[in-house]
Coordinates of C-alpha atoms and ligand atoms in Angstrom, one line a residue:
Chain Q
X1 CA 141.6 125.4 52.8
X2 CA 141.8 122.0 54.4
X3 CA 138.6 120.1 54.9
X4 CA 137.3 119.9 58.4
X5 CA 137.5 116.1 58.2
X6 CA 141.3 116.1 57.9
X7 CA 141.8 118.2 61.1
X8 CA 139.6 116.0 63.1
X9 CA 141.3 114.0 65.9
X10 CA 138.4 111.5 66.1
X11 CA 139.4 108.1 64.8
X12 CA 137.2 106.2 62.4
X13 CA 136.3 103.8 65.2
X14 CA 135.2 106.6 67.5
X15 CA 133.2 108.2 64.7
X16 CA 131.5 104.9 64.0
X17 CA 130.6 104.3 67.6
X18 CA 129.2 107.8 68.0
X19 CA 127.2 107.5 64.8
X20 CA 125.7 104.2 66.0
X21 CA 124.4 106.1 69.0
X22 CA 122.8 108.8 66.8
X23 CA 120.1 106.3 65.7
X24 CA 118.9 106.0 69.3
X25 CA 117.8 109.6 69.8
X26 CA 115.7 112.1 67.8
X27 CA 118.4 114.8 67.7
X28 CA 122.2 115.0 67.6
X29 CA 122.9 116.9 70.8
X30 CA 121.2 114.1 72.9
X31 CA 124.1 111.9 72.0
X32 CA 126.7 114.2 73.5
X33 CA 127.3 112.4 76.7
X34 CA 127.5 109.0 75.0
X35 CA 129.9 110.6 72.5
X36 CA 132.2 111.9 75.2
X37 CA 132.1 108.5 76.8
X38 CA 133.1 106.8 73.5
X39 CA 136.1 109.1 73.2
X40 CA 137.0 108.5 76.8
X41 CA 136.9 104.8 76.4
X42 CA 139.4 105.1 73.6
X43 CA 141.7 107.8 75.0
X44 CA 141.2 107.8 78.8
X45 CA 139.9 111.4 78.9
X46 CA 138.3 114.1 76.8
X47 CA 140.9 116.7 75.6
X48 CA 139.9 120.2 74.2
X49 CA 140.6 118.9 70.7
X50 CA 138.3 115.9 71.2
X51 CA 135.7 118.1 72.7
X52 CA 135.8 120.5 69.7
X53 CA 135.5 117.6 67.3
X54 CA 132.5 116.0 69.1
X55 CA 130.8 119.4 69.2
X56 CA 131.3 119.9 65.5
X57 CA 130.0 116.4 64.7
X58 CA 126.9 117.1 66.9
X59 CA 126.4 120.7 65.7
X60 CA 126.9 122.2 69.1
X61 CA 129.4 124.9 70.2
X62 CA 132.4 123.6 72.2
X63 CA 131.5 125.8 75.1
X64 CA 128.0 124.4 75.3
X65 CA 129.4 120.8 75.2
X66 CA 132.0 121.7 77.9
X67 CA 129.2 123.0 80.2
X68 CA 127.7 119.6 79.9
X69 CA 131.0 117.8 80.4
X70 CA 131.8 119.6 83.6
X71 CA 128.5 118.7 85.2
X72 CA 129.2 114.9 85.0
X73 CA 131.8 113.4 87.3
X74 CA 132.4 110.4 85.0
X75 CA 133.6 112.6 82.1
X76 CA 137.3 113.3 82.7
X77 CA 138.5 116.6 81.2
X78 CA 142.0 116.1 82.5
X79 CA 144.4 113.2 81.7
X80 CA 144.3 110.3 84.0
X81 CA 146.7 107.5 84.8
X82 CA 146.8 104.1 83.0
X83 CA 144.3 102.8 85.7
X84 CA 141.6 104.7 87.5
X85 CA 140.7 103.8 91.0
X86 CA 137.3 105.0 92.2
X87 CA 136.9 104.3 95.9
X88 CA 133.4 104.6 97.4
X89 CA 133.2 107.3 100.1
X90 CA 129.5 106.9 100.8
X91 CA 127.8 106.0 104.0
X92 CA 127.9 102.2 104.2
X93 CA 131.5 102.0 103.1
X94 CA 132.3 104.7 105.6
X95 CA 130.7 102.7 108.4
X96 CA 132.7 99.6 107.2
X97 CA 136.1 101.3 107.2
X98 CA 136.5 103.7 104.3
X99 CA 138.7 106.1 106.3
X100 CA 141.3 103.3 106.9
X101 CA 141.1 102.2 103.2
X102 CA 141.6 105.7 102.0
X103 CA 144.6 106.3 104.3
X104 CA 146.1 103.0 103.1
X105 CA 145.5 103.8 99.4
X106 CA 147.1 107.3 99.8
X107 CA 150.1 105.8 101.6
X108 CA 150.6 103.0 99.2
X109 CA 150.3 105.2 96.1
X110 CA 151.9 108.3 97.5
X111 CA 149.1 110.6 96.3
X112 CA 146.1 112.3 97.7
X113 CA 142.5 111.6 96.5
X114 CA 142.1 113.4 93.2
X115 CA 145.7 112.9 92.1
X116 CA 147.7 110.7 89.7
X117 CA 150.9 108.8 90.7
X118 CA 154.2 110.1 89.3
X119 CA 154.6 107.0 87.1
X120 CA 151.1 107.6 85.7
X121 CA 150.1 104.1 86.8
X122 CA 147.1 105.1 88.9
X123 CA 144.6 108.0 89.4
X124 CA 142.8 107.9 92.7
X125 CA 139.3 109.3 92.7
X126 CA 136.4 109.3 95.2
X127 CA 133.0 108.0 94.0
X128 CA 129.6 107.8 95.5
X129 CA 127.9 104.6 96.6
X130 CA 128.5 101.9 94.0
X131 CA 125.5 99.9 94.9
X132 CA 127.5 97.1 96.5
X133 CA 126.9 98.2 100.1
X134 CA 126.6 94.7 101.4
X135 CA 130.2 94.1 100.4
X136 CA 131.6 97.4 101.7
X137 CA 134.2 98.8 101.5
X138 CA 134.3 98.7 97.8
X139 CA 136.2 100.3 94.9
X140 CA 136.3 100.1 91.2
X141 CA 139.6 99.8 89.3
X142 CA 139.0 100.5 85.5
X143 CA 136.0 98.3 84.8
X144 CA 136.3 95.9 87.7
X145 CA 134.4 96.2 91.0
X146 CA 136.3 94.9 94.0
X147 CA 134.4 93.8 97.1
X148 CA 135.4 94.0 100.8
X149 CA 138.7 95.8 100.2
X150 CA 140.8 96.2 103.3
X151 CA 144.4 96.8 104.3
X152 CA 145.0 93.1 104.0
X153 CA 143.9 92.5 100.4
X154 CA 144.6 95.9 98.9
X155 CA 148.1 95.1 97.7
X156 CA 146.8 92.0 96.0
X157 CA 144.1 93.9 94.2
X158 CA 146.5 96.6 93.0
X159 CA 149.0 94.1 91.7
X160 CA 146.6 93.1 88.9
X161 CA 147.0 96.6 87.4
X162 CA 150.5 97.2 85.9
Chain L
X1 CA 107.7 80.6 106.9
X2 CA 108.2 80.1 103.2
X3 CA 108.0 83.3 101.3
X4 CA 106.8 83.5 97.7
X5 CA 109.6 84.9 95.6
X6 CA 108.3 86.8 92.6
X7 CA 111.0 89.2 91.4
X8 CA 114.0 87.2 92.3
X9 CA 112.8 83.6 91.6
X10 CA 115.1 83.2 88.5
X11 CA 118.2 84.7 90.1
X12 CA 120.9 82.2 90.4
X13 CA 123.1 81.9 93.5
X14 CA 126.2 82.4 91.4
X15 CA 124.5 85.4 89.7
X16 CA 125.2 83.9 86.2
X17 CA 123.4 85.3 83.2
X18 CA 119.8 84.0 82.7
X19 CA 119.2 83.9 79.0
X20 CA 115.9 84.2 77.2
X21 CA 115.4 80.4 76.9
X22 CA 115.8 80.0 80.7
X23 CA 113.6 83.0 81.3
X24 CA 110.9 81.7 79.0
X25 CA 111.0 78.2 80.5
X26 CA 110.0 79.6 83.9
X27 CA 107.1 81.5 82.5
X28 CA 108.9 84.6 81.3
X29 CA 107.2 86.9 78.7
X30 CA 103.8 85.4 79.5
X31 CA 102.8 88.7 81.2
X32 CA 103.6 90.6 78.1
X33 CA 101.8 88.0 75.9
X34 CA 98.7 88.4 78.1
X35 CA 99.0 92.2 78.0
X36 CA 99.0 92.1 74.2
X37 CA 95.6 90.4 74.3
X38 CA 94.1 93.3 76.3
X39 CA 93.5 96.9 75.4
X40 CA 96.3 99.2 76.7
X41 CA 93.8 100.9 79.1
X42 CA 93.0 97.5 80.6
X43 CA 96.6 96.9 81.5
X44 CA 96.8 100.2 83.2
X45 CA 93.6 99.3 85.1
X46 CA 95.1 96.0 86.4
X47 CA 98.2 97.9 87.7
X48 CA 95.9 100.5 89.3
X49 CA 93.9 97.8 91.0
X50 CA 97.0 96.0 92.2
X51 CA 97.9 99.1 94.3
X52 CA 101.5 98.9 93.0
X53 CA 103.5 101.9 94.3
X54 CA 106.8 103.2 93.1
X55 CA 109.9 101.4 94.5
X56 CA 112.3 104.3 93.6
X57 CA 111.7 106.1 96.9
X58 CA 108.6 108.2 96.6
X59 CA 106.0 105.5 96.5
X60 CA 103.6 107.1 94.0
X61 CA 100.8 104.8 92.8
X62 CA 102.1 103.5 89.5
X63 CA 98.8 102.8 87.6
X64 CA 97.6 106.3 88.5
X65 CA 100.7 107.8 87.0
X66 CA 100.1 106.0 83.7
X67 CA 96.6 107.2 83.6
X68 CA 97.8 110.8 83.1
X69 CA 99.4 109.9 79.7
X70 CA 97.4 111.2 76.7
X71 CA 96.0 108.2 74.8
X72 CA 94.4 107.7 71.5
X73 CA 95.0 108.8 67.9
X74 CA 95.4 112.5 68.9
X75 CA 98.1 111.9 71.5
X76 CA 101.5 113.5 70.8
X77 CA 104.1 111.0 69.4
X78 CA 106.5 109.6 70.0
X79 CA 105.7 108.7 73.6
X80 CA 108.5 107.5 75.9
X81 CA 109.0 105.0 78.7
X82 CA 112.1 105.3 80.8
X83 CA 113.5 102.9 83.4
X84 CA 115.2 104.8 86.2
X85 CA 118.2 102.5 86.7
X86 CA 120.4 105.3 88.1
X87 CA 120.5 103.8 91.6
X88 CA 122.7 106.4 93.3
X89 CA 120.9 106.8 96.6
X90 CA 123.7 105.9 99.1
X91 CA 123.1 102.5 100.8
X92 CA 120.9 101.3 97.9
X93 CA 121.9 98.2 96.0
X94 CA 118.7 96.4 94.9
X95 CA 118.2 97.4 91.3
X96 CA 121.7 96.1 90.4
X97 CA 120.7 92.6 91.6
X98 CA 117.6 92.7 89.4
X99 CA 119.4 93.8 86.3
X100 CA 122.4 91.5 86.7
X101 CA 120.5 88.6 88.0
X102 CA 117.5 88.5 85.6
X103 CA 117.7 91.3 83.0
X104 CA 114.8 89.9 80.9
X105 CA 112.4 90.6 83.8
X106 CA 113.1 94.3 83.5
X107 CA 112.8 94.2 79.7
X108 CA 109.4 92.4 79.9
X109 CA 108.3 94.9 82.5
X110 CA 109.3 97.8 80.3
X111 CA 107.6 96.3 77.2
X112 CA 104.4 95.7 79.2
X113 CA 104.4 99.2 80.7
X114 CA 105.2 100.7 77.4
X115 CA 102.3 98.9 75.7
X116 CA 100.0 100.2 78.4
X117 CA 100.9 103.8 77.6
X118 CA 101.5 103.0 73.9
X119 CA 105.1 104.3 74.1
X120 CA 107.2 104.1 70.9
X121 CA 110.6 104.3 72.4
X122 CA 112.0 103.0 75.8
X123 CA 115.3 103.9 77.4
X124 CA 117.1 102.3 80.3
X125 CA 118.8 105.2 82.1
X126 CA 121.6 103.2 83.7
X127 CA 124.3 104.3 86.2
X128 CA 127.6 104.7 84.4
X129 CA 129.4 102.4 86.8
X130 CA 127.0 99.5 86.3
X131 CA 129.0 97.9 83.5
X132 CA 127.9 94.3 84.1
X133 CA 124.3 95.4 84.1
X134 CA 124.9 97.3 80.8
X135 CA 126.4 94.2 79.1
X136 CA 123.7 91.9 80.3
X137 CA 120.8 94.2 79.4
X138 CA 122.2 94.8 75.9
X139 CA 122.6 91.1 75.4
X140 CA 119.0 90.5 76.7
X141 CA 117.6 93.3 74.6
X142 CA 119.2 91.7 71.4
X143 CA 117.6 88.4 72.4
X144 CA 114.3 90.0 72.9
X145 CA 114.4 91.7 69.5
X146 CA 115.2 88.3 67.9
X147 CA 112.1 86.7 69.5
X148 CA 109.8 89.6 68.6
X149 CA 109.2 90.9 72.1
X150 CA 110.7 94.2 71.0
X151 CA 110.9 95.9 67.6
X152 CA 108.3 96.1 64.9
X153 CA 105.0 94.3 65.2
X154 CA 105.6 92.7 68.6
X155 CA 104.2 89.2 68.7
X156 CA 102.1 90.0 65.6
X157 CA 100.1 92.6 67.5
X158 CA 101.0 95.6 65.3
X159 CA 102.5 97.3 68.3
X160 CA 106.1 98.7 67.8
X161 CA 108.7 99.4 70.5
X162 CA 112.4 100.3 70.3
X163 CA 114.6 99.9 73.4
X164 CA 118.0 101.5 74.2
X165 CA 120.4 101.6 77.1
X166 CA 121.9 105.0 78.1
X167 CA 124.9 104.9 80.4
X168 CA 124.9 108.0 82.7
X169 CA 127.7 110.4 83.0
X170 CA 127.3 110.4 86.8
X171 CA 125.7 112.7 89.4
X172 CA 122.9 111.9 91.9
X173 CA 120.6 114.5 90.3
X174 CA 120.3 112.2 87.2
X175 CA 118.0 110.0 89.3
X176 CA 115.5 112.8 89.9
X177 CA 113.0 112.2 87.2
X178 CA 113.1 115.6 85.5
X179 CA 116.9 115.8 86.0
X180 CA 117.0 112.4 84.3
X181 CA 115.1 113.7 81.3
X182 CA 117.5 116.6 80.8
X183 CA 120.4 114.2 81.1
X184 CA 118.9 111.9 78.4
X185 CA 118.5 115.0 76.2
X186 CA 122.3 115.6 76.5
X187 CA 122.0 118.5 79.0
X188 CA 123.0 119.2 82.5
X189 CA 120.8 117.2 84.9
X190 CA 119.0 120.2 86.5
X191 CA 115.4 119.5 87.5
X192 CA 112.5 121.0 85.6
X193 CA 109.5 123.0 86.7
X194 CA 106.4 121.0 87.2
X195 CA 103.8 121.4 85.8
X196 CA 104.0 120.4 83.0
X197 CA 104.4 116.9 84.3
X198 CA 106.5 114.4 82.4
X199 CA 103.4 112.3 81.7
X200 CA 102.2 115.1 79.5
X201 CA 105.4 116.8 78.4
X202 CA 108.6 115.0 79.3
X203 CA 111.4 113.7 77.2
X204 CA 112.0 115.9 74.1
X205 CA 108.6 117.5 75.1
X206 CA 106.6 114.3 74.6
X207 CA 104.6 112.3 77.1
X208 CA 106.9 110.2 79.2
X209 CA 106.7 107.8 82.1
X210 CA 109.8 107.4 84.4
X211 CA 109.6 104.3 86.6
X212 CA 112.1 102.6 88.9
X213 CA 113.6 99.3 87.9
X214 CA 112.0 97.3 90.7
X215 CA 108.6 98.9 90.0
X216 CA 108.7 97.8 86.4
X217 CA 109.8 94.3 87.3
X218 CA 106.6 93.8 89.2
X219 CA 104.4 94.7 86.2
X220 CA 104.4 91.5 84.1
X221 CA 103.7 89.4 87.3
X222 CA 100.6 91.6 88.0
X223 CA 99.3 91.2 84.5
X224 CA 99.9 87.5 84.5
X225 CA 98.6 86.7 88.0
X226 CA 96.1 89.4 88.6
X227 CA 95.8 92.3 91.1
X228 CA 94.2 90.2 93.8
X229 CA 97.1 87.8 93.8
X230 CA 99.5 90.8 94.0
X231 CA 97.7 92.4 96.9
X232 CA 97.7 89.0 98.8
X233 CA 101.5 88.9 98.7
X234 CA 101.9 91.8 101.1
X235 CA 101.4 91.5 104.9
X236 CA 99.8 94.9 105.2
X237 CA 97.7 97.2 103.1
X238 CA 100.7 97.9 100.8
X239 CA 100.8 95.3 98.1
X240 CA 103.4 92.9 96.7
X241 CA 106.8 91.8 97.8
X242 CA 109.7 94.1 98.4
X243 CA 113.4 93.7 98.0
X244 CA 114.9 94.7 101.3
X245 CA 118.5 95.2 102.0
X246 CA 120.8 95.7 105.0
X247 CA 124.3 97.1 105.1
X248 CA 126.5 98.2 108.0
X249 CA 127.9 96.1 110.9
X250 CA 125.4 93.2 110.9
X251 CA 126.4 89.6 110.6
X252 CA 125.0 89.0 107.1
X253 CA 124.6 92.1 105.0
X254 CA 122.6 91.4 101.9
X255 CA 119.3 91.6 100.0
X256 CA 116.1 89.6 100.5
X257 CA 112.8 89.5 98.7
X258 CA 110.1 89.4 101.4
X259 CA 106.4 90.2 101.8
X260 CA 105.8 94.0 101.8
X261 CA 105.3 95.0 105.5
X262 CA 107.8 92.6 107.0
X263 CA 109.0 94.3 110.2
X264 CA 112.3 96.0 110.6
X265 CA 113.2 93.5 113.4
X266 CA 112.6 90.5 111.2
X267 CA 114.7 91.9 108.5
X268 CA 117.6 92.8 110.8
X269 CA 117.5 89.8 113.0
X270 CA 116.2 86.8 111.0
X271 CA 117.7 87.8 107.7
X272 CA 120.7 90.0 108.4
X273 CA 121.6 87.8 111.4
X274 CA 121.6 90.6 114.0
X275 CA 124.5 92.8 115.0
X276 CA 128.0 91.6 114.8
X277 CA 129.3 90.2 118.1
X278 CA 130.2 92.9 120.6
X279 CA 128.2 95.6 118.9
X280 CA 124.8 97.1 119.8
X281 CA 122.1 98.4 117.5
X282 CA 121.6 102.2 117.8
X283 CA 119.6 103.2 114.7
X284 CA 118.9 102.6 111.1
X285 CA 118.2 104.6 108.0
X286 CA 115.3 102.5 106.7
X287 CA 115.4 103.3 103.0
X288 CA 118.7 104.8 101.9
X289 CA 120.6 108.0 102.8
X290 CA 117.7 110.4 102.4
X291 CA 115.4 108.9 105.1
X292 CA 115.0 109.7 108.8
X293 CA 116.6 107.5 111.4
X294 CA 114.6 104.9 113.2
X295 CA 115.7 103.7 116.6
X296 CA 115.2 100.7 118.9
X297 CA 111.6 101.8 119.7
X298 CA 110.7 101.3 116.0
X299 CA 111.9 97.7 115.5
X300 CA 108.4 96.4 115.2
X301 CA 107.4 98.9 112.5
X302 CA 106.3 97.2 109.3
X303 CA 108.5 98.1 106.4
X304 CA 105.9 99.5 104.1
X305 CA 105.0 103.0 102.9
X306 CA 102.3 103.6 105.6
X307 CA 104.1 102.0 108.6
X308 CA 107.4 103.7 108.2
X309 CA 105.7 107.1 107.5
X310 CA 103.8 106.7 110.8
X311 CA 107.1 106.2 112.6
X312 CA 108.3 109.5 111.2
X313 CA 110.4 108.3 108.3
X314 CA 110.0 106.9 104.8
X315 CA 110.4 103.4 103.4
X316 CA 112.4 105.0 100.6
X317 CA 114.2 102.3 98.7
X318 CA 113.8 99.8 101.4
X319 CA 117.6 99.2 101.8
X320 CA 118.6 99.9 105.4
X321 CA 121.8 101.3 106.7
X322 CA 122.6 100.3 110.3
X323 CA 124.3 102.4 112.9
X324 CA 126.0 100.5 115.7
X325 CA 127.3 101.7 119.0
X326 CA 131.0 101.7 117.9
X327 CA 130.3 104.1 115.0
X328 CA 129.9 107.8 115.6
X329 CA 126.5 109.2 114.7
X330 CA 127.9 112.7 114.0
X331 CA 130.5 111.2 111.7
X332 CA 127.9 109.2 109.9
X333 CA 125.7 112.3 109.4
X334 CA 128.8 114.2 108.3
X335 CA 129.4 111.6 105.6
X336 CA 125.8 111.9 104.4
X337 CA 125.8 115.7 104.3
X338 CA 129.1 115.7 102.4
X339 CA 127.3 113.6 99.8
X340 CA 124.3 115.8 99.5
X341 CA 126.3 119.0 99.5
X342 CA 128.5 117.6 96.7
X343 CA 125.5 116.5 94.7
X344 CA 123.4 119.7 95.1
X345 CA 122.9 121.2 91.6
X346 CA 123.3 124.7 93.1
X347 CA 119.9 126.1 92.0
X348 CA 118.3 126.8 95.4
X349 CA 120.2 128.7 98.2
X350 CA 119.0 126.7 101.2
X351 CA 120.3 123.6 99.4
X352 CA 123.7 124.5 98.2
X353 CA 124.6 127.0 100.9
X354 CA 122.8 125.3 103.8
X355 CA 124.1 121.8 103.1
X356 CA 127.7 123.1 102.6
X357 CA 127.4 124.9 105.9
X358 CA 126.0 121.8 107.6
X359 CA 128.9 119.7 106.2
X360 CA 131.4 122.2 107.5
X361 CA 129.9 122.4 110.9
X362 CA 129.7 118.7 111.3
X363 CA 133.3 118.3 110.2
X364 CA 134.4 120.9 112.7
X365 CA 132.4 119.1 115.4
X366 CA 134.2 115.9 114.5
X367 CA 137.6 117.7 114.8
X368 CA 136.8 119.1 118.2
X369 CA 135.8 122.5 117.0
X370 CA 132.1 122.5 117.4
X371 CA 130.4 125.6 118.8
X372 CA 127.5 125.8 121.3
X373 CA 125.2 127.5 118.7
X374 CA 125.8 124.8 116.1
X375 CA 122.9 122.6 116.9
X376 CA 120.3 125.4 116.7
X377 CA 121.9 126.5 113.4
X378 CA 121.7 122.9 112.0
X379 CA 118.1 122.7 113.0
X380 CA 117.4 126.0 111.2
X381 CA 118.9 124.5 108.0
X382 CA 116.7 121.5 108.3
X383 CA 113.7 123.8 108.4
X384 CA 114.9 125.9 105.5
X385 CA 115.3 122.7 103.4
X386 CA 111.8 121.3 104.3
X387 CA 109.6 120.1 101.5
X388 CA 108.2 123.0 99.5
X389 CA 111.1 125.3 100.1
X390 CA 113.3 124.0 97.3
X391 CA 113.0 123.2 93.7
X392 CA 113.4 119.4 94.0
X393 CA 113.4 116.7 96.6
X394 CA 117.2 116.5 97.0
X395 CA 117.3 119.1 99.8
X396 CA 114.3 117.8 101.9
X397 CA 115.9 114.3 101.6
X398 CA 119.3 115.6 102.6
X399 CA 118.0 116.9 105.9
X400 CA 116.0 113.8 106.9
X401 CA 119.0 111.9 108.4
X402 CA 120.3 115.2 110.0
X403 CA 117.0 116.3 111.7
X404 CA 116.4 112.8 113.1
X405 CA 120.0 112.4 114.3
X406 CA 119.7 115.7 116.1
X407 CA 116.5 114.3 117.7
X408 CA 117.6 110.8 118.6
X409 CA 121.4 111.2 119.1
X410 CA 121.4 114.7 120.6
X411 CA 123.6 113.9 123.5
X412 CA 126.2 112.6 121.2
X413 CA 126.3 115.9 119.3
X414 CA 126.5 117.7 122.6
X415 CA 129.3 115.6 123.9
X416 CA 131.4 116.4 120.7
X417 CA 130.9 120.1 121.5
X418 CA 131.4 119.9 125.3
X419 CA 134.4 117.6 125.1
X420 CA 135.9 119.3 122.1
X421 CA 136.6 115.9 120.4
X422 CA 134.9 113.0 118.8
X423 CA 134.4 110.4 121.6
X424 CA 134.7 107.6 119.0
X425 CA 138.0 108.6 117.7
X426 CA 141.0 106.8 119.3
X427 CA 143.2 109.3 121.2
X428 CA 145.7 110.7 118.9
Ligands
FMN1 C1 117.8 113.6 94.0 C2 117.0 112.4 93.6 C3 117.5 111.2 93.2 C4 116.7 110.2 92.8 N1 117.4 109.0 92.3 C5 116.6 108.0 92.0 C6 117.2 106.8 91.4 O1 118.4 106.7 91.3 N2 116.4 105.8 91.0 C7 115.0 105.9 91.1 O2 114.3 105.0 90.7 N3 114.4 107.0 91.6 C8 115.2 108.0 92.0 N4 114.6 109.2 92.5 C9 113.1 109.3 92.4 C10 112.6 109.7 91.1 O3 112.5 111.1 91.0 C11 111.2 109.1 90.7 O4 110.4 109.4 91.8 C12 111.2 107.7 90.5 O5 112.1 107.3 89.5 C13 109.8 107.3 90.0 O6 109.7 105.9 89.8 P1 108.8 105.0 90.8 O7 107.5 105.7 91.0 O8 108.7 103.7 90.1 O9 109.5 104.9 92.1 C14 115.3 110.3 92.9 C15 114.8 111.4 93.4 C16 115.6 112.5 93.8 C17 114.9 113.7 94.3
SF4_2 S1 117.0 121.3 96.0 FE1 119.2 121.3 95.6 S2 119.5 119.7 94.0 FE2 117.2 120.3 94.0 S3 117.1 121.9 92.5 FE3 117.4 122.9 94.5 S4 119.7 123.2 94.6 FE4 119.2 121.7 93.0
FES3 S1 128.1 103.0 100.3 FE1 129.8 102.1 99.2 S2 128.8 100.8 97.8 FE2 127.1 101.7 98.8

């Protein structure tokens, strides 16, 4: 029989980053959210295979881990595009023109909120208040927060992400 | 009037990183140094006397909370201190400023609070989207370890403290203190039954204190300058300064550190510059999404725990969201209830079912499909979700903007139903 290790899809880097987190908590399962985020940082999302390997590493069942994964909106269990747009749909952004921004985004990308463009360039997701309400409307693309996004500067922002 | 800046005095206009040398040169870590010369119980006593109250929304007296933690040789170990840096209350953006602008202040506050309760491990439970905060806090924590403000034998005192950053996986429930503890344990962020209270049995079943970022940032200043000084900073009986914020259609949205008890009017007019040209003020959620509206009659209310409560709302997080006359109040409340319905953890029926119904009814009203009985039904949901009827404070908070909008903007709801349209939507 092949050793478990060989079947694992986790890369050495992913393993190492997860193991570094283990030192911060008194038990293995406490690391599971951090571990899924490590994998997501490397692969964009958490596949069934990744989920199984993380569960093995942390001595949990895959089902148990999946029930945690599905609770949290920042853990993606489906593939996403090369860039993820998260547009704030909370109250201050709504007052400052979220509806117009959403329409514009959907038209420009040809997708609805929750979908990925046909060329896999962008996934468009809603997000709750990003704590930048004095610069509303705002959105995040990948790791970058963009302030005061409106119909005029939207194209310019999107151009940065190929 | 010149205001004494306490929490934000090191924050640079360009928001660049304030490193440990810069922090120390302006008196940083002196609060912790002083705390280390006192017994842990004396530090708690100072915080008690200062009348510091939690800045995360509920306003619970901080020192009193610490005094419930078991102390002494028989106390269960390890004990934990957690900074609640989840900041997901819509309309709230103050903790981000503190963490990005002066991360060492939070670390010093945490180390000082941890010493007072003799915690062994401290976590910063940080919103997953706050990546710049994460980077700066990690950098600042590394600097603090190097200078022996963290780690083993801190400043030669024999006291040890580890500190780690945890980036959240998302969801508003993670900010509720017991939901947060479950999230830190790698579970779904459902709330826990109380008692036992976290102070006695919290994270991994051990004594735990959860405290908002802004609350913790006050602690070293109190230890350094004394409770009397802290009390004198406030304009009213509630002590200290407060970071107030304004968003919505005002001239200058932003954040300002001002004496506790500054009036709503002064914040909106003198600091936020008043309404944008051509717009009129109609109301304000004084402390984030889960607080009751205040209206023009309340402009002279002092923004402190007591004053806002007397006016029928809550100071909450102290970051206000302004409603202007060109924005539909029904649409605004629909947006809020969409948030709360989405974030409900699904445990209690009035919460998951009531809020979903409220969102649907408000959406229908906006689309011209409101029914005459809707307002009575919405009021019924507000009563079902009142404090005490649900397992956590999400549901009572969720209906605060709704119940107050039904009171103050009733004619606007009625117009939607009577005219079968949203009067604010341009004619399609
Ligand atoms: C649904 C919900 C979300 C909350 N989110 C936060 C939050 O993001 N940050 C925070 O400090 N407190 C939040 N709170 C309040 C916490 O439960 C807790 O009262 C607070 O962290 C205690 O700290 P403090 O006394 O320093 O304010 C939330 C409460 C509820 C019910
Ligand atoms: S009030 Fe809502 S969020 Fe809180 S426990 Fe009940 S269902 Fe969950
Ligand atoms: S409401 Fe959009 S950033 Fe706060």
